[in-house]
PDB file of C-alpha atoms in Angstrom:
ATOM      1  CA  ARG O   1      82.489 -19.095  -5.621  1.00 52.00           C
ATOM      2  CA  PRO O   2      81.227 -19.435  -2.201  1.00 55.00           C
ATOM      3  CA  GLY O   3      80.229 -16.722   0.309  1.00 57.00           C
ATOM      4  CA  THR O   4      78.139 -13.608   0.261  1.00 74.00           C
ATOM      5  CA  LEU O   5      76.711 -12.276  -2.910  1.00 90.00           C
ATOM      6  CA  ILE O   6      78.276  -8.801  -2.566  1.00 92.00           C
ATOM      7  CA  GLU O   7      76.913  -7.981  -6.125  1.00 95.00           C
ATOM      8  CA  ARG O   8      73.338  -8.445  -5.035  1.00 96.00           C
ATOM      9  CA  ARG O   9      72.163  -4.813  -4.721  1.00 96.00           C
ATOM     10  CA  TRP O  10      73.632  -4.146  -8.258  1.00 97.00           C
ATOM     11  CA  LEU O  11      71.978  -7.097  -9.809  1.00 98.00           C
ATOM     12  CA  ASP O  12      68.779  -6.059  -8.414  1.00 98.00           C
ATOM     13  CA  ARG O  13      69.148  -2.571  -9.476  1.00 98.00           C
ATOM     14  CA  ALA O  14      69.863  -3.848 -13.005  1.00 98.00           C
ATOM     15  CA  LEU O  15      66.847  -5.909 -13.015  1.00 98.00           C
ATOM     16  CA  ALA O  16      64.764  -3.014 -11.883  1.00 98.00           C
ATOM     17  CA  HIS O  17      65.798  -1.144 -15.180  1.00 98.00           C
ATOM     18  CA  ALA O  18      65.616  -4.105 -17.277  1.00 97.00           C
ATOM     19  CA  PRO O  19      62.389  -4.432 -19.511  1.00 95.00           C
ATOM     20  CA  GLY O  20      61.934  -8.118 -19.017  1.00 97.00           C
ATOM     21  CA  ARG O  21      63.892 -11.212 -17.675  1.00 98.00           C
ATOM     22  CA  ARG O  22      65.953 -12.429 -20.625  1.00 99.00           C
ATOM     23  CA  VAL O  23      69.546 -12.161 -19.383  1.00 99.00           C
ATOM     24  CA  LEU O  24      72.862 -12.642 -21.462  1.00 99.00           C
ATOM     25  CA  ASP O  25      75.662 -13.302 -19.025  1.00 99.00           C
ATOM     26  CA  LEU O  26      78.849 -12.561 -21.234  1.00 99.00           C
ATOM     27  CA  GLY O  27      82.026 -14.165 -19.659  1.00 98.00           C
ATOM     28  CA  CYS O  28      79.753 -16.021 -17.429  1.00 97.00           C
ATOM     29  CA  GLY O  29      82.254 -18.321 -15.839  1.00 95.00           C
ATOM     30  CA  ALA O  30      80.856 -21.150 -13.695  1.00 95.00           C
ATOM     31  CA  GLY O  31      77.698 -19.233 -12.990  1.00 96.00           C
ATOM     32  CA  ARG O  32      78.173 -19.164  -9.268  1.00 93.00           C
ATOM     33  CA  PRO O  33      76.880 -16.957  -7.770  1.00 94.00           C
ATOM     34  CA  LEU O  34      75.610 -14.353 -10.202  1.00 96.00           C
ATOM     35  CA  GLY O  35      73.758 -16.761 -12.738  1.00 97.00           C
ATOM     36  CA  GLN O  36      72.319 -18.763  -9.882  1.00 96.00           C
ATOM     37  CA  TYR O  37      71.058 -15.638  -8.179  1.00 97.00           C
ATOM     38  CA  LEU O  38      69.389 -14.384 -11.351  1.00 98.00           C
ATOM     39  CA  ALA O  39      67.876 -17.797 -12.159  1.00 98.00           C
ATOM     40  CA  GLU O  40      66.448 -17.757  -8.886  1.00 97.00           C
ATOM     41  CA  ARG O  41      64.806 -14.494  -9.641  1.00 97.00           C
ATOM     42  CA  ARG O  42      63.105 -16.309 -12.603  1.00 97.00           C
ATOM     43  CA  CYS O  43      65.421 -14.757 -15.291  1.00 98.00           C
ATOM     44  CA  ARG O  44      65.770 -16.734 -18.532  1.00 98.00           C
ATOM     45  CA  MET O  45      69.533 -17.109 -18.347  1.00 99.00           C
ATOM     46  CA  SER O  46      71.883 -17.464 -21.374  1.00 98.00           C
ATOM     47  CA  GLY O  47      75.656 -17.686 -20.653  1.00 98.00           C
ATOM     48  CA  VAL O  48      78.533 -17.267 -22.942  1.00 98.00           C
ATOM     49  CA  ASP O  49      82.296 -18.003 -22.009  1.00 98.00           C
ATOM     50  CA  ALA O  50      85.605 -18.319 -24.235  1.00 97.00           C
ATOM     51  CA  ALA O  51      86.689 -21.076 -21.875  1.00 96.00           C
ATOM     52  CA  ASP O  52      84.878 -24.363 -22.642  1.00 97.00           C
ATOM     53  CA  ALA O  53      85.243 -25.644 -19.264  1.00 97.00           C
ATOM     54  CA  MET O  54      83.617 -22.387 -17.862  1.00 96.00           C
ATOM     55  CA  ALA O  55      80.617 -22.844 -20.222  1.00 98.00           C
ATOM     56  CA  THR O  56      80.299 -26.448 -19.402  1.00 98.00           C
ATOM     57  CA  LEU O  57      80.352 -25.619 -15.569  1.00 97.00           C
ATOM     58  CA  TYR O  58      77.774 -22.941 -16.289  1.00 98.00           C
ATOM     59  CA  ALA O  59      75.229 -25.198 -17.886  1.00 97.00           C
ATOM     60  CA  ALA O  60      75.719 -27.742 -14.693  1.00 97.00           C
ATOM     61  CA  THR O  61      75.409 -24.841 -12.237  1.00 96.00           C
ATOM     62  CA  VAL O  62      72.533 -23.069 -14.014  1.00 97.00           C
ATOM     63  CA  PRO O  63      70.833 -26.121 -15.624  1.00 96.00           C
ATOM     64  CA  GLU O  64      67.681 -24.151 -17.029  1.00 96.00           C
ATOM     65  CA  ALA O  65      70.110 -21.755 -18.841  1.00 97.00           C
ATOM     66  CA  GLU O  66      71.534 -21.918 -22.292  1.00 98.00           C
ATOM     67  CA  ALA O  67      75.363 -22.002 -22.347  1.00 98.00           C
ATOM     68  CA  TRP O  68      77.605 -21.461 -25.181  1.00 98.00           C
ATOM     69  CA  HIS O  69      81.376 -21.789 -25.574  1.00 98.00           C
ATOM     70  CA  ALA O  70      81.984 -18.602 -27.543  1.00 98.00           C
ATOM     71  CA  ASP O  71      84.218 -15.526 -27.581  1.00 97.00           C
ATOM     72  CA  MET O  72      82.213 -12.559 -26.691  1.00 97.00           C
ATOM     73  CA  ARG O  73      84.099 -10.288 -29.212  1.00 97.00           C
ATOM     74  CA  GLU O  74      82.843 -12.361 -32.120  1.00 96.00           C
ATOM     75  CA  LEU O  75      79.245 -13.230 -30.583  1.00 98.00           C
ATOM     76  CA  ASP O  76      76.279 -13.299 -32.957  1.00 97.00           C
ATOM     77  CA  LEU O  77      73.485 -15.148 -31.346  1.00 98.00           C
ATOM     78  CA  GLY O  78      70.613 -13.644 -33.381  1.00 97.00           C
ATOM     79  CA  ALA O  79      68.602 -12.764 -30.292  1.00 98.00           C
ATOM     80  CA  ARG O  80      68.127  -9.744 -28.102  1.00 98.00           C
ATOM     81  CA  PHE O  81      68.202  -9.644 -24.336  1.00 99.00           C
ATOM     82  CA  ASP O  82      66.666  -7.426 -21.575  1.00 99.00           C
ATOM     83  CA  LEU O  83      69.770  -7.412 -19.458  1.00 99.00           C
ATOM     84  CA  LEU O  84      73.211  -7.844 -20.447  1.00 99.00           C
ATOM     85  CA  LEU O  85      75.829  -8.751 -17.767  1.00 99.00           C
ATOM     86  CA  ALA O  86      79.560  -8.621 -18.218  1.00 98.00           C
ATOM     87  CA  TRP O  87      80.701  -8.834 -14.568  1.00 97.00           C
ATOM     88  CA  ASP O  88      84.477  -9.190 -14.143  1.00 94.00           C
ATOM     89  CA  SER O  89      85.015 -10.124 -17.853  1.00 96.00           C
ATOM     90  CA  LEU O  90      86.093  -6.994 -19.710  1.00 97.00           C
ATOM     91  CA  GLY O  91      89.384  -6.929 -17.849  1.00 96.00           C
ATOM     92  CA  HIS O  92      90.374 -10.167 -19.591  1.00 96.00           C
ATOM     93  CA  LEU O  93      90.238  -8.497 -23.061  1.00 98.00           C
ATOM     94  CA  PRO O  94      93.005  -6.366 -24.862  1.00 98.00           C
ATOM     95  CA  PRO O  95      92.165  -2.618 -24.642  1.00 98.00           C
ATOM     96  CA  GLU O  96      91.279  -2.263 -28.308  1.00 97.00           C
ATOM     97  CA  ASP O  97      88.819  -5.348 -27.949  1.00 98.00           C
ATOM     98  CA  GLN O  98      87.203  -3.667 -24.959  1.00 97.00           C
ATOM     99  CA  ARG O  99      86.479  -0.593 -27.077  1.00 96.00           C
ATOM    100  CA  ALA O 100      85.061  -2.673 -29.702  1.00 96.00           C
ATOM    101  CA  VAL O 101      83.018  -5.243 -27.487  1.00 98.00           C
ATOM    102  CA  PHE O 102      80.244  -2.500 -27.088  1.00 98.00           C
ATOM    103  CA  SER O 103      78.911  -3.154 -30.547  1.00 98.00           C
ATOM    104  CA  VAL O 104      78.462  -6.739 -29.551  1.00 98.00           C
ATOM    105  CA  PHE O 105      76.560  -5.772 -26.580  1.00 99.00           C
ATOM    106  CA  ALA O 106      74.295  -3.265 -28.752  1.00 98.00           C
ATOM    107  CA  ALA O 107      73.710  -6.074 -31.184  1.00 98.00           C
ATOM    108  CA  HIS O 108      72.215  -8.052 -28.444  1.00 99.00           C
ATOM    109  CA  ALA O 109      70.294  -5.548 -26.537  1.00 98.00           C
ATOM    110  CA  ALA O 110      66.653  -5.478 -26.684  1.00 98.00           C
ATOM    111  CA  PRO O 111      64.926  -1.948 -26.876  1.00 97.00           C
ATOM    112  CA  ARG O 112      65.670  -0.223 -23.520  1.00 98.00           C
ATOM    113  CA  ALA O 113      67.850  -3.012 -22.342  1.00 98.00           C
ATOM    114  CA  ALA O 114      70.006  -2.852 -19.175  1.00 99.00           C
ATOM    115  CA  LEU O 115      73.697  -3.284 -19.339  1.00 99.00           C
ATOM    116  CA  LEU O 116      75.620  -4.052 -16.094  1.00 99.00           C
ATOM    117  CA  PHE O 117      79.266  -4.355 -16.292  1.00 99.00           C
ATOM    118  CA  THR O 118      82.546  -3.972 -14.554  1.00 98.00           C
ATOM    119  CA  SER O 119      85.795  -2.590 -15.976  1.00 97.00           C
ATOM    120  CA  PRO O 120      89.344  -2.204 -14.437  1.00 96.00           C
ATOM    121  CA  HIS O 121      89.505   1.177 -12.613  1.00 94.00           C
ATOM    122  CA  ARG O 122      92.729   2.172 -14.274  1.00 94.00           C
ATOM    123  CA  ALA O 123      93.833   2.367 -17.896  1.00 97.00           C
ATOM    124  CA  GLY O 124      96.795  -0.066 -18.649  1.00 97.00           C
ATOM    125  CA  VAL O 125      97.896  -3.695 -19.178  1.00 97.00           C
ATOM    126  CA  GLY O 126      99.070  -5.911 -16.571  1.00 95.00           C
ATOM    127  CA  ALA O 127      98.053  -9.046 -14.378  1.00 94.00           C
ATOM    128  CA  ARG O 128      95.740  -9.460 -11.647  1.00 91.00           C
ATOM    129  CA  ARG O 129      95.660 -12.656  -9.148  1.00 90.00           C
ATOM    130  CA  MET O 130      92.484 -14.650  -9.463  1.00 83.00           C
ATOM    131  CA  ALA O 131      92.312 -17.683  -7.220  1.00 83.00           C
ATOM    132  CA  GLY O 132      95.989 -17.205  -6.530  1.00 90.00           C
ATOM    133  CA  VAL O 133      96.781 -17.368 -10.169  1.00 92.00           C
ATOM    134  CA  PRO O 134      98.155 -14.378 -12.167  1.00 94.00           C
ATOM    135  CA  VAL O 135      96.011 -13.636 -15.168  1.00 93.00           C
ATOM    136  CA  TYR O 136      95.881 -10.994 -17.906  1.00 95.00           C
ATOM    137  CA  TRP O 137      94.107  -7.823 -16.807  1.00 95.00           C
ATOM    138  CA  ALA O 138      93.696  -4.697 -18.806  1.00 97.00           C
ATOM    139  CA  GLY O 139      91.708  -1.467 -18.608  1.00 97.00           C
ATOM    140  CA  ILE O 140      90.886   1.622 -20.994  1.00 98.00           C
ATOM    141  CA  GLY O 141      89.845   3.853 -18.161  1.00 97.00           C
ATOM    142  CA  ALA O 142      86.575   5.723 -17.403  1.00 97.00           C
ATOM    143  CA  GLU O 143      86.664   8.353 -20.047  1.00 97.00           C
ATOM    144  CA  GLU O 144      87.128   5.785 -22.942  1.00 97.00           C
ATOM    145  CA  THR O 145      84.736   3.296 -21.325  1.00 98.00           C
ATOM    146  CA  ALA O 146      81.960   6.210 -21.294  1.00 98.00           C
ATOM    147  CA  ALA O 147      82.829   7.021 -24.871  1.00 98.00           C
ATOM    148  CA  ALA O 148      82.484   3.453 -26.110  1.00 98.00           C
ATOM    149  CA  LEU O 149      79.329   2.892 -24.338  1.00 97.00           C
ATOM    150  CA  ALA O 150      77.833   6.001 -25.736  1.00 98.00           C
ATOM    151  CA  ALA O 151      79.046   5.368 -29.299  1.00 97.00           C
ATOM    152  CA  ALA O 152      77.186   1.855 -29.194  1.00 98.00           C
ATOM    153  CA  GLY O 153      73.814   3.537 -28.175  1.00 98.00           C
ATOM    154  CA  PHE O 154      73.852   3.192 -24.270  1.00 98.00           C
ATOM    155  CA  SER O 155      72.881   5.942 -21.949  1.00 98.00           C
ATOM    156  CA  LEU O 156      74.727   5.831 -18.713  1.00 98.00           C
ATOM    157  CA  LEU O 157      72.687   5.475 -15.651  1.00 98.00           C
ATOM    158  CA  VAL O 158      75.377   4.945 -12.940  1.00 98.00           C
ATOM    159  CA  HIS O 159      79.127   4.802 -12.667  1.00 98.00           C
ATOM    160  CA  ALA O 160      80.521   3.686  -9.534  1.00 97.00           C
ATOM    161  CA  PRO O 161      84.321   3.976  -9.591  1.00 97.00           C
ATOM    162  CA  ALA O 162      86.572   1.697  -7.605  1.00 93.00           C
ATOM    163  CA  GLU O 163      83.627  -0.023  -6.007  1.00 93.00           C
ATOM    164  CA  ALA O 164      84.184  -2.555  -3.270  1.00 90.00           C
ATOM    165  CA  ALA O 165      81.456  -4.884  -4.674  1.00 90.00           C
ATOM    166  CA  ALA O 166      83.702  -5.219  -7.729  1.00 91.00           C
ATOM    167  CA  GLY O 167      86.842  -5.870  -6.060  1.00 90.00           C
ATOM    168  CA  GLY O 168      87.776  -2.203  -6.653  1.00 92.00           C
ATOM    169  CA  ASP O 169      86.855  -2.088 -10.339  1.00 96.00           C
ATOM    170  CA  ASP O 170      84.411   0.248 -11.755  1.00 97.00           C
ATOM    171  CA  ILE O 171      80.706  -0.714 -11.902  1.00 98.00           C
ATOM    172  CA  TRP O 172      78.421   0.587 -14.913  1.00 99.00           C
ATOM    173  CA  LEU O 173      74.830   0.393 -15.400  1.00 99.00           C
ATOM    174  CA  ALA O 174      73.455   1.598 -18.633  1.00 99.00           C
ATOM    175  CA  ARG O 175      70.460   1.532 -20.720  1.00 98.00           C
ATOM    176  CA  PHE O 176      70.207   0.948 -24.384  1.00 98.00           C
ATOM    177  CA  THR O 177      68.579   3.869 -26.166  1.00 96.00           C
ATOM    178  CA  ASN O 178      69.556   3.220 -29.767  1.00 83.00           C
ATOM    179  CA  ALA O 179      67.322   0.498 -30.966  1.00 57.00           C
ATOM    180  CA  GLY O 180      67.465   1.428 -34.557  1.00 52.00           C
TER     181      GLY O 180
END
């Protein structure tokens, strides 16, 4: 995606809360511009995307990164990361999977890891246009998102509803506090 990195202040804020520079980008897409920006900040990037074409593009865009073609809902990398990023990806999951994926985040979170993600502002199932194409889009709402986050061992640091930097979606920044 060309243009201004409108997410920059959120990425910088998340890095300030992360205990290190190992980053797992869930639903990484092509890695442009978020993966590139974080790699330029000396982060050790790992990207996961359910679309093989996106994982391949990510590997080309962020060549120093590890890239996996995998479904985040079933992910088990056997590794822990200092920052987990799920920007513009949860909305592609059905509501029941959005609730469950926080346990996957917890399984990959290092002690005191930061989690930065976006979620649809409203609960419901429908479609959203991305690059002019309608795609599946669903949300569970802020209350259920906060509950799923807490149940997985994350403490909320910031919730910014309907944030312009996320195309009107909610932005969440949390810390993993349940390392046991």
